[in-house]
Coordinates of C-alpha atoms in Angstrom, one line a residue:
Chain A
M1 CA 89.5 85.7 88.8
P2 CA 86.2 85.7 90.9
E3 CA 85.2 82.4 92.7
F4 CA 83.5 80.3 91.4
L5 CA 79.7 80.1 92.1
N6 CA 79.3 77.8 95.0
Q7 CA 82.9 76.4 94.6
M8 CA 84.3 73.6 97.0
D9 CA 87.9 73.3 98.1
T10 CA 89.4 70.1 100.1
P11 CA 88.3 71.3 103.7
D12 CA 84.8 72.3 102.3
L13 CA 84.6 68.7 100.5
E14 CA 86.1 66.9 103.4
A15 CA 82.9 68.5 105.5
M16 CA 80.4 66.6 103.1
G17 CA 82.4 63.5 103.2
I18 CA 84.3 63.7 100.0
H19 CA 87.3 62.4 100.1
G20 CA 90.3 62.4 97.4
W21 CA 89.0 65.3 95.7
P22 CA 91.0 68.7 95.4
Y23 CA 88.6 70.7 93.9
G24 CA 84.7 71.1 93.2
Y25 CA 81.8 73.0 93.3
S26 CA 78.0 72.1 94.4
D27 CA 74.9 72.6 91.9
Q28 CA 71.1 71.2 91.8
V29 CA 69.5 69.3 88.6
R30 CA 67.3 72.0 86.7
F31 CA 64.4 71.1 84.6
H32 CA 65.7 71.2 81.2
E33 CA 68.3 68.7 82.0
L34 CA 65.8 66.0 82.7
D35 CA 64.2 63.9 79.9
P36 CA 61.0 62.1 79.2
L37 CA 62.3 59.2 81.6
N38 CA 62.5 61.9 84.1
H39 CA 65.9 61.4 85.1
V40 CA 68.9 63.6 83.9
N41 CA 69.7 63.1 80.8
N42 CA 72.9 61.4 80.0
A43 CA 74.7 64.3 78.0
S44 CA 73.5 67.1 80.5
Y45 CA 76.6 65.3 83.0
L46 CA 79.2 66.0 80.6
S47 CA 78.0 69.5 80.5
W48 CA 78.8 69.4 84.4
F49 CA 82.0 68.3 83.9
E50 CA 82.9 70.7 81.3
N51 CA 82.0 73.4 83.9
I52 CA 84.3 72.3 86.3
R53 CA 87.3 71.3 84.0
I54 CA 87.1 74.8 82.4
R55 CA 87.1 76.5 85.8
Y56 CA 89.8 74.0 87.0
L57 CA 92.3 74.8 83.8
Q58 CA 91.9 78.3 84.0
D59 CA 92.4 78.3 87.9
Y60 CA 95.6 76.1 87.5
G61 CA 96.8 78.4 84.9
L62 CA 96.7 75.8 82.0
S63 CA 94.8 77.9 79.8
S64 CA 92.9 81.3 80.1
Y65 CA 90.2 79.9 77.3
G66 CA 91.0 83.4 76.0
G67 CA 92.1 82.3 72.3
R68 CA 95.0 84.3 72.7
D69 CA 98.4 83.0 70.5
D70 CA 100.6 82.9 73.9
D71 CA 97.8 80.5 75.3
P72 CA 97.2 76.4 74.3
Q73 CA 93.6 75.5 73.2
I74 CA 92.9 72.4 75.5
V75 CA 90.7 70.0 73.9
V76 CA 89.0 66.8 74.7
R77 CA 90.2 63.6 73.0
Q78 CA 88.6 60.9 74.6
Q79 CA 86.3 60.9 77.5
S80 CA 84.6 58.1 79.5
A81 CA 81.4 58.5 81.7
D82 CA 80.3 55.8 84.1
Y83 CA 76.3 56.2 84.9
F84 CA 75.8 54.8 88.8
A85 CA 72.1 55.8 89.2
P86 CA 69.7 58.0 87.8
M87 CA 69.4 61.7 89.2
F88 CA 66.1 63.5 89.5
R89 CA 64.6 67.0 89.7
D90 CA 65.8 69.7 92.3
E91 CA 68.5 67.2 93.4
R92 CA 71.7 69.1 94.6
Y93 CA 75.4 66.9 93.8
V94 CA 78.7 68.2 94.3
V95 CA 80.9 67.6 91.0
T96 CA 84.5 66.9 91.8
A97 CA 87.8 67.1 89.4
R98 CA 91.3 66.2 90.1
T99 CA 94.1 65.3 87.3
R100 CA 95.5 61.4 87.4
L101 CA 97.8 62.0 85.0
L102 CA 100.1 64.4 83.8
K103 CA 102.1 64.2 80.2
P104 CA 104.1 66.9 78.5
S105 CA 101.6 68.5 76.3
S106 CA 98.3 66.2 77.5
L107 CA 97.0 65.1 81.2
I108 CA 94.2 62.9 82.2
M109 CA 91.8 64.0 84.5
D110 CA 88.9 62.2 86.7
Y111 CA 85.4 63.8 87.3
A112 CA 82.9 62.6 89.6
V113 CA 79.1 63.5 90.8
H114 CA 78.4 63.1 94.8
S115 CA 74.8 63.1 95.9
G116 CA 72.8 61.9 99.1
G117 CA 76.5 60.1 100.2
A118 CA 76.8 58.0 97.0
V119 CA 78.9 58.4 93.7
R120 CA 76.1 58.8 90.9
A121 CA 78.6 59.0 87.7
T122 CA 82.4 59.3 86.9
C123 CA 84.0 60.6 84.2
S124 CA 87.6 60.2 82.5
A125 CA 89.2 62.4 80.2
V126 CA 91.8 62.7 77.9
L127 CA 92.9 66.2 77.3
V128 CA 95.3 67.4 74.6
S129 CA 97.0 70.9 74.9
L130 CA 97.6 72.6 71.1
E131 CA 98.5 75.7 69.8
Q132 CA 95.7 77.9 69.0
D133 CA 95.6 76.5 65.3
G134 CA 94.0 73.6 66.8
K135 CA 97.1 71.3 65.5
A136 CA 100.6 71.5 66.7
R137 CA 100.9 70.0 70.3
R138 CA 102.3 72.7 72.8
P139 CA 103.6 71.7 76.1
H140 CA 102.1 72.9 79.5
K141 CA 103.1 76.0 81.2
D142 CA 105.8 75.3 83.8
V143 CA 103.6 76.9 86.6
A144 CA 100.7 74.8 86.1
V145 CA 102.3 71.8 86.2
K146 CA 103.8 72.6 89.6
R147 CA 100.4 73.5 90.8
I148 CA 99.0 70.1 89.4
L149 CA 101.4 68.2 90.9
A150 CA 101.8 69.9 94.5
R151 CA 97.6 70.4 94.7
D152 CA 96.6 67.2 93.4
G153 CA 99.2 65.0 93.8
A154 CA 99.1 63.8 90.1
E155 CA 101.8 61.5 88.6
M156 CA 104.0 62.8 85.9
A157 CA 104.7 60.3 82.7
Chain B
M1 CA 56.9 53.4 63.0
P2 CA 57.2 56.0 60.4
E3 CA 60.9 56.1 58.9
F4 CA 63.2 58.5 60.4
L5 CA 64.2 61.8 58.7
N6 CA 67.2 60.8 56.8
Q7 CA 67.7 57.3 57.6
M8 CA 70.0 55.1 55.8
D9 CA 70.5 51.4 55.6
T10 CA 73.4 49.6 54.8
P11 CA 73.1 49.9 50.7
D12 CA 72.8 53.4 51.6
L13 CA 75.8 53.8 53.6
E14 CA 77.9 51.6 51.3
A15 CA 77.2 54.1 48.8
M16 CA 78.5 56.6 50.8
G17 CA 81.8 54.5 51.3
I18 CA 80.8 53.8 54.8
H19 CA 81.4 50.0 55.4
G20 CA 80.4 48.0 58.4
W21 CA 77.5 49.5 59.5
P22 CA 74.0 48.4 59.0
Y23 CA 72.0 51.5 60.3
G24 CA 72.2 55.3 59.9
Y25 CA 71.1 59.0 59.3
S26 CA 72.7 62.1 58.1
D27 CA 72.2 65.6 59.3
Q28 CA 73.8 68.8 59.6
V29 CA 75.5 70.8 62.5
R30 CA 73.3 73.3 63.9
F31 CA 74.5 76.8 65.3
H32 CA 73.6 76.0 68.7
E33 CA 75.4 72.6 68.9
L34 CA 78.8 74.9 68.4
D35 CA 80.7 76.4 71.4
P36 CA 83.2 79.5 71.5
L37 CA 85.7 77.4 70.1
N38 CA 83.5 77.5 66.9
H39 CA 83.3 73.9 67.3
V40 CA 80.7 71.4 68.4
N41 CA 80.5 71.1 72.0
N42 CA 81.7 67.7 73.1
A43 CA 78.2 66.7 74.8
S44 CA 76.3 67.5 71.3
Y45 CA 77.9 64.3 69.9
L46 CA 76.0 62.2 73.0
S47 CA 72.9 63.7 71.6
W48 CA 73.3 62.4 68.2
F49 CA 74.2 58.8 69.3
E50 CA 71.1 58.9 71.7
N51 CA 69.4 60.1 68.7
I52 CA 70.3 57.0 66.7
R53 CA 70.3 54.6 69.7
I54 CA 66.6 55.3 70.1
R55 CA 65.7 54.7 67.4
Y56 CA 67.7 51.5 66.8
L57 CA 66.3 50.0 69.8
Q58 CA 62.5 50.8 68.7
D59 CA 63.4 49.7 65.1
Y60 CA 65.1 46.2 66.6
G61 CA 62.1 45.8 68.9
L62 CA 64.2 46.1 72.2
S63 CA 61.9 48.7 73.7
S64 CA 59.0 50.9 72.4
Y65 CA 60.5 53.6 74.7
G66 CA 56.6 54.1 75.9
G67 CA 57.1 53.3 79.8
R68 CA 54.5 50.3 79.6
D69 CA 55.2 47.6 82.2
D70 CA 55.3 45.0 79.0
D71 CA 58.6 46.7 77.8
P72 CA 61.8 47.4 79.4
Q73 CA 63.3 50.3 80.3
I74 CA 66.8 50.9 78.4
V75 CA 69.3 52.4 80.6
V76 CA 73.0 53.9 79.5
R77 CA 75.3 52.2 82.0
Q78 CA 78.6 53.4 80.3
Q79 CA 79.8 55.1 77.3
S80 CA 83.1 56.1 76.2
A81 CA 83.5 58.5 73.0
D82 CA 86.5 59.2 71.0
Y83 CA 87.0 62.5 69.5
F84 CA 89.5 62.5 66.2
A85 CA 88.7 66.0 64.8
P86 CA 86.8 69.2 65.5
M87 CA 83.3 69.7 63.6
F88 CA 82.0 73.2 62.4
R89 CA 78.7 74.9 61.3
D90 CA 76.9 73.6 58.7
E91 CA 79.2 70.2 58.5
R92 CA 77.1 67.4 57.1
Y93 CA 77.7 64.1 58.8
V94 CA 76.2 60.9 59.0
V95 CA 76.0 58.8 62.6
T96 CA 76.0 55.5 62.5
A97 CA 75.1 52.4 65.1
R98 CA 75.5 48.7 65.6
T99 CA 75.5 46.5 68.4
R100 CA 78.9 44.6 68.9
L101 CA 78.0 42.1 72.1
L102 CA 74.8 41.0 72.9
K103 CA 74.2 39.5 76.4
P104 CA 70.7 38.0 78.3
S105 CA 69.8 41.4 79.3
S106 CA 72.2 44.2 78.1
L107 CA 74.2 44.9 75.4
I108 CA 77.0 46.8 74.0
M109 CA 76.5 49.3 70.9
D110 CA 79.6 51.0 69.0
Y111 CA 78.3 54.5 67.2
A112 CA 80.5 56.7 64.8
V113 CA 80.5 59.8 63.1
H114 CA 81.5 60.3 59.5
S115 CA 82.1 63.5 57.5
G116 CA 84.0 64.1 54.4
G117 CA 85.6 60.7 54.4
A118 CA 87.0 60.3 57.6
V119 CA 85.4 59.4 61.1
R120 CA 85.3 62.3 63.2
A121 CA 84.5 60.5 66.4
T122 CA 83.2 57.2 67.9
C123 CA 81.4 56.0 70.9
S124 CA 80.7 52.7 72.6
A125 CA 78.0 52.2 75.1
V126 CA 77.1 49.6 77.8
L127 CA 73.2 49.5 77.6
V128 CA 71.3 47.4 80.0
S129 CA 67.7 46.3 80.1
L130 CA 65.7 47.1 83.4
E131 CA 61.9 46.6 84.6
Q132 CA 60.3 49.8 84.7
D133 CA 60.9 50.0 88.0
G134 CA 64.7 50.8 86.9
K135 CA 65.6 48.4 89.2
A136 CA 65.6 44.4 88.7
R137 CA 67.1 43.2 85.2
R138 CA 64.7 42.3 82.6
P139 CA 65.8 40.0 79.5
H140 CA 65.7 41.0 76.1
K141 CA 63.0 39.9 73.9
D142 CA 63.6 37.0 71.9
V143 CA 62.9 38.7 68.5
A144 CA 64.9 41.7 69.1
V145 CA 67.4 39.2 69.7
K146 CA 67.1 37.4 66.4
R147 CA 67.1 40.7 64.3
I148 CA 70.2 41.9 66.3
L149 CA 72.3 38.7 65.6
A150 CA 70.8 38.3 61.7
R151 CA 71.5 42.3 61.2
D152 CA 74.1 43.4 63.1
G153 CA 76.1 40.0 63.1
A154 CA 76.7 41.0 66.4
E155 CA 78.2 38.0 68.8
M156 CA 76.1 36.4 72.0
A157 CA 78.0 36.4 75.3
Chain C
M1 CA 77.1 77.6 50.1
P2 CA 75.5 74.4 50.1
E3 CA 72.1 73.9 50.3
F4 CA 70.5 73.3 54.2
L5 CA 69.9 69.5 54.7
N6 CA 66.0 69.3 54.0
Q7 CA 65.7 73.1 52.8
M8 CA 62.7 73.7 51.2
D9 CA 61.5 76.9 48.8
T10 CA 58.0 78.4 48.2
P11 CA 57.1 75.5 45.7
D12 CA 58.2 72.7 48.3
L13 CA 56.2 74.4 50.8
E14 CA 53.0 74.9 48.8
A15 CA 53.2 71.5 47.8
M16 CA 52.6 70.8 51.5
G17 CA 50.1 73.0 51.8
I18 CA 52.0 76.0 53.5
H19 CA 51.2 79.0 51.9
G20 CA 53.0 82.4 52.0
W21 CA 56.0 81.5 53.1
P22 CA 59.1 81.9 51.2
Y23 CA 62.0 79.9 53.4
G24 CA 61.5 76.6 55.3
Y25 CA 63.3 73.0 56.2
S26 CA 62.0 69.9 57.9
D27 CA 63.2 68.3 60.5
Q28 CA 61.7 65.6 63.4
V29 CA 61.7 66.1 66.8
R30 CA 64.6 64.4 68.7
F31 CA 64.4 62.5 72.0
H32 CA 66.8 65.2 74.0
E33 CA 64.4 68.5 72.8
L34 CA 61.2 66.8 75.1
D35 CA 61.4 67.4 79.0
P36 CA 59.6 65.6 81.5
L37 CA 55.8 66.0 80.3
N38 CA 57.2 64.5 77.4
H39 CA 56.6 67.6 75.2
V40 CA 58.9 69.6 73.4
N41 CA 60.5 71.8 75.7
N42 CA 59.8 75.8 74.9
A43 CA 63.5 76.3 74.5
S44 CA 64.0 74.2 71.6
Y45 CA 61.7 75.7 69.8
L46 CA 63.8 78.9 69.7
S47 CA 66.6 76.6 68.4
W48 CA 64.8 75.7 65.4
F49 CA 64.1 79.4 64.8
E50 CA 67.7 80.3 65.3
N51 CA 68.8 77.6 62.7
I52 CA 66.7 78.8 60.0
R53 CA 67.2 82.6 60.9
I54 CA 71.1 81.9 60.4
R55 CA 70.6 80.1 56.9
Y56 CA 68.3 82.8 56.1
L57 CA 70.4 85.5 56.6
Q58 CA 73.8 83.8 55.1
D59 CA 71.4 82.9 52.1
Y60 CA 69.8 86.6 51.4
G61 CA 73.4 88.2 52.2
L62 CA 72.6 90.1 55.5
S63 CA 75.6 88.5 57.3
S64 CA 78.1 85.9 56.8
Y65 CA 78.5 84.7 60.3
G66 CA 81.9 84.9 59.8
G67 CA 82.8 87.7 62.1
R68 CA 84.9 89.6 59.4
D69 CA 85.0 93.5 60.1
D70 CA 83.2 94.1 56.6
D71 CA 80.5 92.1 57.7
P72 CA 77.7 93.2 60.7
Q73 CA 76.9 91.0 63.4
I74 CA 73.3 90.5 63.8
V75 CA 71.6 90.1 67.1
V76 CA 68.0 89.5 68.3
R77 CA 66.8 92.2 70.5
Q78 CA 63.4 91.0 71.0
Q79 CA 61.5 87.6 70.1
S80 CA 57.9 86.6 71.1
A81 CA 56.5 82.8 71.0
D82 CA 53.1 81.6 70.8
Y83 CA 53.0 77.9 71.3
F84 CA 49.8 76.8 70.2
A85 CA 49.7 73.0 70.8
P86 CA 52.6 70.6 72.3
M87 CA 54.6 68.5 70.3
F88 CA 55.7 64.9 70.5
R89 CA 58.8 62.6 70.1
D90 CA 59.7 61.9 66.4
E91 CA 57.2 64.1 65.4
R92 CA 57.9 65.3 61.6
Y93 CA 57.7 69.5 61.4
V94 CA 58.8 72.3 58.8
V95 CA 60.3 75.6 60.1
T96 CA 59.3 78.8 58.1
A97 CA 60.8 82.0 58.2
R98 CA 60.0 85.0 56.2
T99 CA 60.7 89.2 56.6
R100 CA 57.7 91.2 57.8
L101 CA 59.4 94.7 57.8
L102 CA 62.7 96.1 56.9
K103 CA 64.4 99.5 58.4
P104 CA 67.7 100.6 57.5
S105 CA 69.8 98.9 60.4
S106 CA 66.8 96.4 61.6
L107 CA 64.4 94.0 60.2
I108 CA 61.5 92.0 62.0
M109 CA 61.1 88.6 61.0
D110 CA 58.3 86.1 61.4
Y111 CA 59.0 82.1 62.1
A112 CA 56.3 79.1 62.5
V113 CA 56.5 75.5 63.0
H114 CA 53.6 73.5 61.1
S115 CA 53.0 70.1 61.4
G116 CA 50.0 68.0 60.7
G117 CA 48.1 70.4 58.8
A118 CA 48.3 72.9 61.4
V119 CA 50.4 75.6 62.9
R120 CA 52.2 74.2 66.2
A121 CA 54.2 77.4 67.1
T122 CA 54.6 81.1 66.0
C123 CA 57.8 83.4 66.9
S124 CA 58.2 87.2 66.0
A125 CA 61.7 88.4 66.4
V126 CA 63.6 91.8 65.9
L127 CA 67.0 91.5 64.8
V128 CA 69.2 94.6 64.8
S129 CA 72.6 94.8 62.7
L130 CA 75.6 96.2 64.2
E131 CA 79.3 96.5 63.5
Q132 CA 81.5 94.1 64.9
D133 CA 82.0 95.4 68.0
G134 CA 78.0 94.9 68.8
K135 CA 77.7 98.7 69.9
A136 CA 77.4 100.9 66.6
R137 CA 74.6 100.2 64.2
R138 CA 75.5 99.1 60.6
P139 CA 72.8 99.4 57.8
H140 CA 72.2 96.6 55.6
K141 CA 74.3 95.8 52.3
D142 CA 71.9 96.9 49.3
V143 CA 72.0 93.8 47.6
A144 CA 70.7 92.0 50.9
V145 CA 68.0 94.2 50.7
K146 CA 66.4 93.9 47.2
R147 CA 66.4 90.2 47.4
I148 CA 64.2 90.9 50.8
L149 CA 61.9 92.4 49.3
A150 CA 61.8 90.6 46.1
R151 CA 61.8 87.4 47.7
D152 CA 59.7 88.2 50.6
G153 CA 57.4 91.0 49.8
A154 CA 58.4 92.6 52.9
E155 CA 57.7 96.2 53.9
M156 CA 60.0 98.8 53.9
A157 CA 60.1 101.2 56.7
Chain D
M1 CA 60.6 71.2 99.7
P2 CA 64.1 72.2 100.3
E3 CA 65.1 75.5 99.3
F4 CA 66.4 76.6 95.9
L5 CA 70.2 76.5 95.3
N6 CA 71.3 80.1 95.6
Q7 CA 67.2 81.3 96.1
M8 CA 66.5 84.6 97.1
D9 CA 63.5 86.5 98.5
T10 CA 63.1 90.2 98.5
P11 CA 65.5 91.2 101.8
D12 CA 67.7 89.4 99.7
L13 CA 67.3 91.4 96.4
E14 CA 66.7 94.5 97.9
A15 CA 70.1 94.1 99.4
M16 CA 71.7 93.7 96.2
G17 CA 69.8 96.8 94.9
I18 CA 67.4 94.6 93.3
H19 CA 63.6 96.3 93.5
G20 CA 60.2 95.3 93.2
W21 CA 60.6 91.7 92.6
P22 CA 59.7 88.9 95.7
Y23 CA 61.3 85.8 94.5
G24 CA 65.0 85.3 92.8
Y25 CA 68.2 82.9 92.5
S26 CA 71.4 83.6 91.4
D27 CA 73.5 82.1 89.4
Q28 CA 76.6 82.0 86.9
V29 CA 77.0 81.6 82.9
R30 CA 78.4 78.5 81.9
F31 CA 80.4 77.2 78.7
H32 CA 77.6 75.5 77.3
E33 CA 75.3 78.3 77.2
L34 CA 77.5 80.2 75.2
D35 CA 77.5 80.3 71.3
P36 CA 80.1 81.0 68.7
L37 CA 79.5 85.1 69.5
N38 CA 80.9 84.1 72.8
H39 CA 77.7 85.3 73.9
V40 CA 75.0 83.5 76.0
N41 CA 72.6 81.9 73.5
N42 CA 69.3 83.5 73.2
A43 CA 67.6 80.3 73.9
S44 CA 69.7 79.6 77.5
Y45 CA 67.9 82.5 79.2
L46 CA 64.4 80.6 78.2
S47 CA 65.9 77.9 80.6
W48 CA 66.7 80.1 83.3
F49 CA 63.0 81.6 83.1
E50 CA 61.8 78.2 83.5
N51 CA 64.0 77.3 86.3
I52 CA 62.6 80.2 88.1
R53 CA 59.2 79.4 86.9
I54 CA 59.0 75.8 88.1
R55 CA 60.4 76.9 91.3
Y56 CA 57.7 79.2 91.8
L57 CA 54.9 77.6 90.7
Q58 CA 55.5 74.7 93.4
D59 CA 56.2 77.0 96.1
Y60 CA 53.3 79.1 95.9
G61 CA 51.4 76.0 95.6
L62 CA 50.0 76.4 91.9
S63 CA 51.2 72.9 90.8
S64 CA 53.7 70.3 92.3
Y65 CA 54.6 69.2 88.8
G66 CA 54.2 65.9 89.9
G67 CA 51.6 64.5 87.2
R68 CA 49.0 63.3 89.5
D69 CA 45.2 63.9 88.8
D70 CA 44.6 66.1 91.3
D71 CA 46.9 69.0 90.5
P72 CA 47.0 71.1 87.2
Q73 CA 49.3 71.3 84.3
I74 CA 51.1 74.5 83.9
V75 CA 51.8 75.5 80.0
V76 CA 53.7 78.0 78.6
R77 CA 51.2 79.6 76.1
Q78 CA 52.9 83.0 74.7
Q79 CA 56.3 84.2 76.2
S80 CA 58.2 87.4 75.0
A81 CA 61.6 88.2 75.7
D82 CA 64.0 91.4 75.4
Y83 CA 67.5 91.2 75.4
F84 CA 68.8 94.5 76.0
A85 CA 72.7 93.6 76.7
P86 CA 74.8 90.7 75.8
M87 CA 76.4 88.2 78.6
F88 CA 79.6 86.6 78.7
R89 CA 81.4 83.7 80.3
D90 CA 81.2 83.3 83.7
E91 CA 79.1 86.3 84.5
R92 CA 76.8 86.1 87.4
Y93 CA 73.6 86.9 87.5
V94 CA 69.9 87.3 89.5
V95 CA 67.0 86.0 87.9
T96 CA 63.7 87.3 88.9
A97 CA 59.9 86.4 89.0
R98 CA 56.7 87.7 90.0
T99 CA 53.2 87.4 88.8
R100 CA 51.4 90.3 87.2
L101 CA 47.9 89.1 86.1
L102 CA 46.1 86.4 87.6
K103 CA 42.8 85.0 85.8
P104 CA 40.8 82.2 87.0
S105 CA 42.6 79.2 85.2
S106 CA 45.9 81.6 83.8
L107 CA 48.4 84.1 84.9
I108 CA 51.0 86.5 83.2
M109 CA 54.4 86.3 84.9
D110 CA 57.5 88.7 84.6
Y111 CA 60.8 87.3 84.7
A112 CA 64.4 89.7 84.4
V113 CA 68.1 88.8 84.1
H114 CA 69.9 91.4 86.6
S115 CA 73.9 91.8 86.5
G116 CA 75.9 94.5 87.2
G117 CA 73.2 96.8 88.4
A118 CA 71.6 96.2 85.2
V119 CA 68.7 94.6 83.8
R120 CA 70.0 92.3 81.1
A121 CA 67.0 90.5 80.0
T122 CA 63.2 90.6 80.3
C123 CA 60.5 88.1 79.6
S124 CA 56.9 88.2 80.0
A125 CA 55.0 84.5 80.0
V126 CA 51.0 83.8 80.0
L127 CA 50.9 80.3 81.1
V128 CA 47.8 77.9 81.1
S129 CA 46.5 75.8 83.9
L130 CA 45.3 72.6 82.5
E131 CA 44.2 69.5 83.5
Q132 CA 46.5 66.2 83.2
D133 CA 45.0 65.3 79.8
G134 CA 46.5 68.8 78.7
K135 CA 42.9 69.8 77.3
A136 CA 40.6 71.3 79.5
R137 CA 41.2 74.4 81.7
R138 CA 41.4 73.8 85.3
P139 CA 41.1 76.5 87.9
H140 CA 43.8 77.5 90.2
K141 CA 43.8 76.5 93.9
D142 CA 42.4 79.1 96.3
V143 CA 45.8 78.7 98.4
A144 CA 48.0 79.9 95.7
V145 CA 45.8 82.6 94.5
K146 CA 45.8 83.8 98.1
R147 CA 49.2 83.4 98.3
I148 CA 50.3 85.1 94.5
L149 CA 48.0 88.2 95.7
A150 CA 49.6 88.7 99.1
R151 CA 53.1 87.9 97.9
D152 CA 53.3 89.6 95.0
G153 CA 50.5 92.2 95.0
A154 CA 49.0 90.7 91.7
E155 CA 46.2 92.0 89.9
M156 CA 43.1 89.9 89.8
A157 CA 41.5 90.0 86.4

C-alpha cells in the first residue's frame, strides 16, 4: 500500500507539538467544504475522520475495504463530534486517529483536528466488524489486534 | 416563508406511525449520497439533520439565518449520531426533529430518520446561540422560546 | 420500481409552463448545496442532473444500475453545463431530462433546471453504454431504444 | 498568502512529465469522492477544478474572494468536462490549470487531471468578472492581466 499523501507518524506529529497520537495526515480546507457562514460545514469534518479511519483500518490490517469474503466489513455504529472553533478557507490542519478500546469484534476510535496549536474538533466512533453480509459479527484478525495494542497502547476489553 | 418541500407536521407524522415528533420532512436517497459499500454515507445523514434543523430554527423563530446583527448565529457545538441500519438507493425516509432541552442561550435537539416502519438513525445536537461575531452568547428570543415550549413540550433548564 | 419522489411527467410539466420535456422532478435547494457566495455551488447542479439521469435510465430500461452482467454500465463521457443565474437557499426548482440523440451504444441527453419561470442552468451529456468490465461497448436494449424514440422523439443516428 | 498544500509550478510539473501547464497541485482520491461504481463521482472532479481555480484567481490577482466592493466576483458561466478514464480509491493525481483566452471582463480557463502518466479528465470553463452585486461586468485588474499573459502565454481577445 503506497503511503497516504501527507501522512504523519508519531515523530512527525510530535515535531508539530501534537502529542499522544500515533497516526495522522495534514490537509487544507477547500472552498466546497465551506458553507454560507464561511465556516467548514459540520458534515465535512466527518469526511476527514472517514479519510483517516479507512487508511488506519487498512494500514493496521483490520480490513482491506476490498469487499472480499475473507475480510470484514467495518461499519460505524455510533459517532460523536465536538466542534470547538470554526475553521476557515485555506486553513491548514492535521487530522489524527487512535484506538482507545478494543473488543473482540468492535472498537472505539478517537479522532481530532488540530490547527494553529489548538484542537478544533474531536470525534469518538464506535466501529463494528461484520461479515460481508453486513449482519453477523466477525472477530478481528489477530495481527491487527497485536498492531493496535502495540502502536496505540489501546485497552483490551 | 414558503413551506418546505414535503414538510410534515404532527398529524402527517402520526398518520405514518411516527409518534412523538412535531416536525419532519420526507425525502429519498440520492445516488451521490451512497458510497462504495452501496450504503448512504455516514456524513450524508448530517446533511439531512442540517436540512431540518435550519428549517426548524427559522420556522420557530430562533434565527432567520440572514446574517443580520439583530439575529443570532446558531452553531452546532456537539452532535452524536447512532446508525442502526444501512440505507440504500432510492429508499424513502422521513427526518424528524424536536427540542429536548432549552437553556437561555443554547438548546439540545433530537433528530431521527424513519424508514420502513423503523428508525434507521438518530442524532442529538447541542446548539449554541451566538452574536454575529461568533463569540458572545446571545439569549433566545422570547417568541421562539414560547413556541418551542408549546409545540415540542421541551424542558426548560 | 416505485415512483421517484416528486416525479413529474409531460402533463405535470406543461401545467407549470415547462414545455418540450417528457421527464422531470421537483426539489428545493438545501443549505449544504450553498457555498460562501450564498449561491448553489456549481458541482451541486451535476448531482441534480445525476439524480434524474439515473432515474431516467432505469425507468426507460437502459440500465438497472444493479451491476449485473446482463446489464450495461452507463458512464458519462462528456458533459457541458451552462449557468445562467445563481440559485439561492430554499429555492424550489424543477429538473428535466430528455434524450436528444441515440446511437447504437451511446446517447446524448439534455437537462435543465427551471425556477421562477426561467431556466437557471442547462447541461448536455454524452453517455456511453459499456459492458460491466467498463471497456467494451454494449449496444442498447431494443425495448429501451423504442421507449426513448416514442417518448422523447429522439433522433436516431 | 501561504502556499497551497502540495502546490506545483512549471518545473515541478515538468519533472513529472506534465508539459504546458504553469500551475497545479497534487492530491489523492478520498473515499467520500467515490460512488457505488467504485469510481470517483463526476461531480467531484468539478470540486478539484474549483480548488485550483480559486487558488489561481487569488494568486494571479484577479479576485481575493473576500466579497469586498473593490474586488470582482468571478462566476462560472459555462463549463465542459471530458472524462477519459475512471479514477479509483487512493489514486494520486495532479490537477493543472491555465488561462487560454483573456477578454476585458471574462476569461476561458483549461483544467486537467493527470494520473499514471495519462490525462484522466479535462475541463474548460468560461468565467465572468462581475461587480459584487453579481450583475454588472467589472473589467479585470491590469496587474492580473499582465501576470496571466506573462505566466500562461494566454491570448488576448
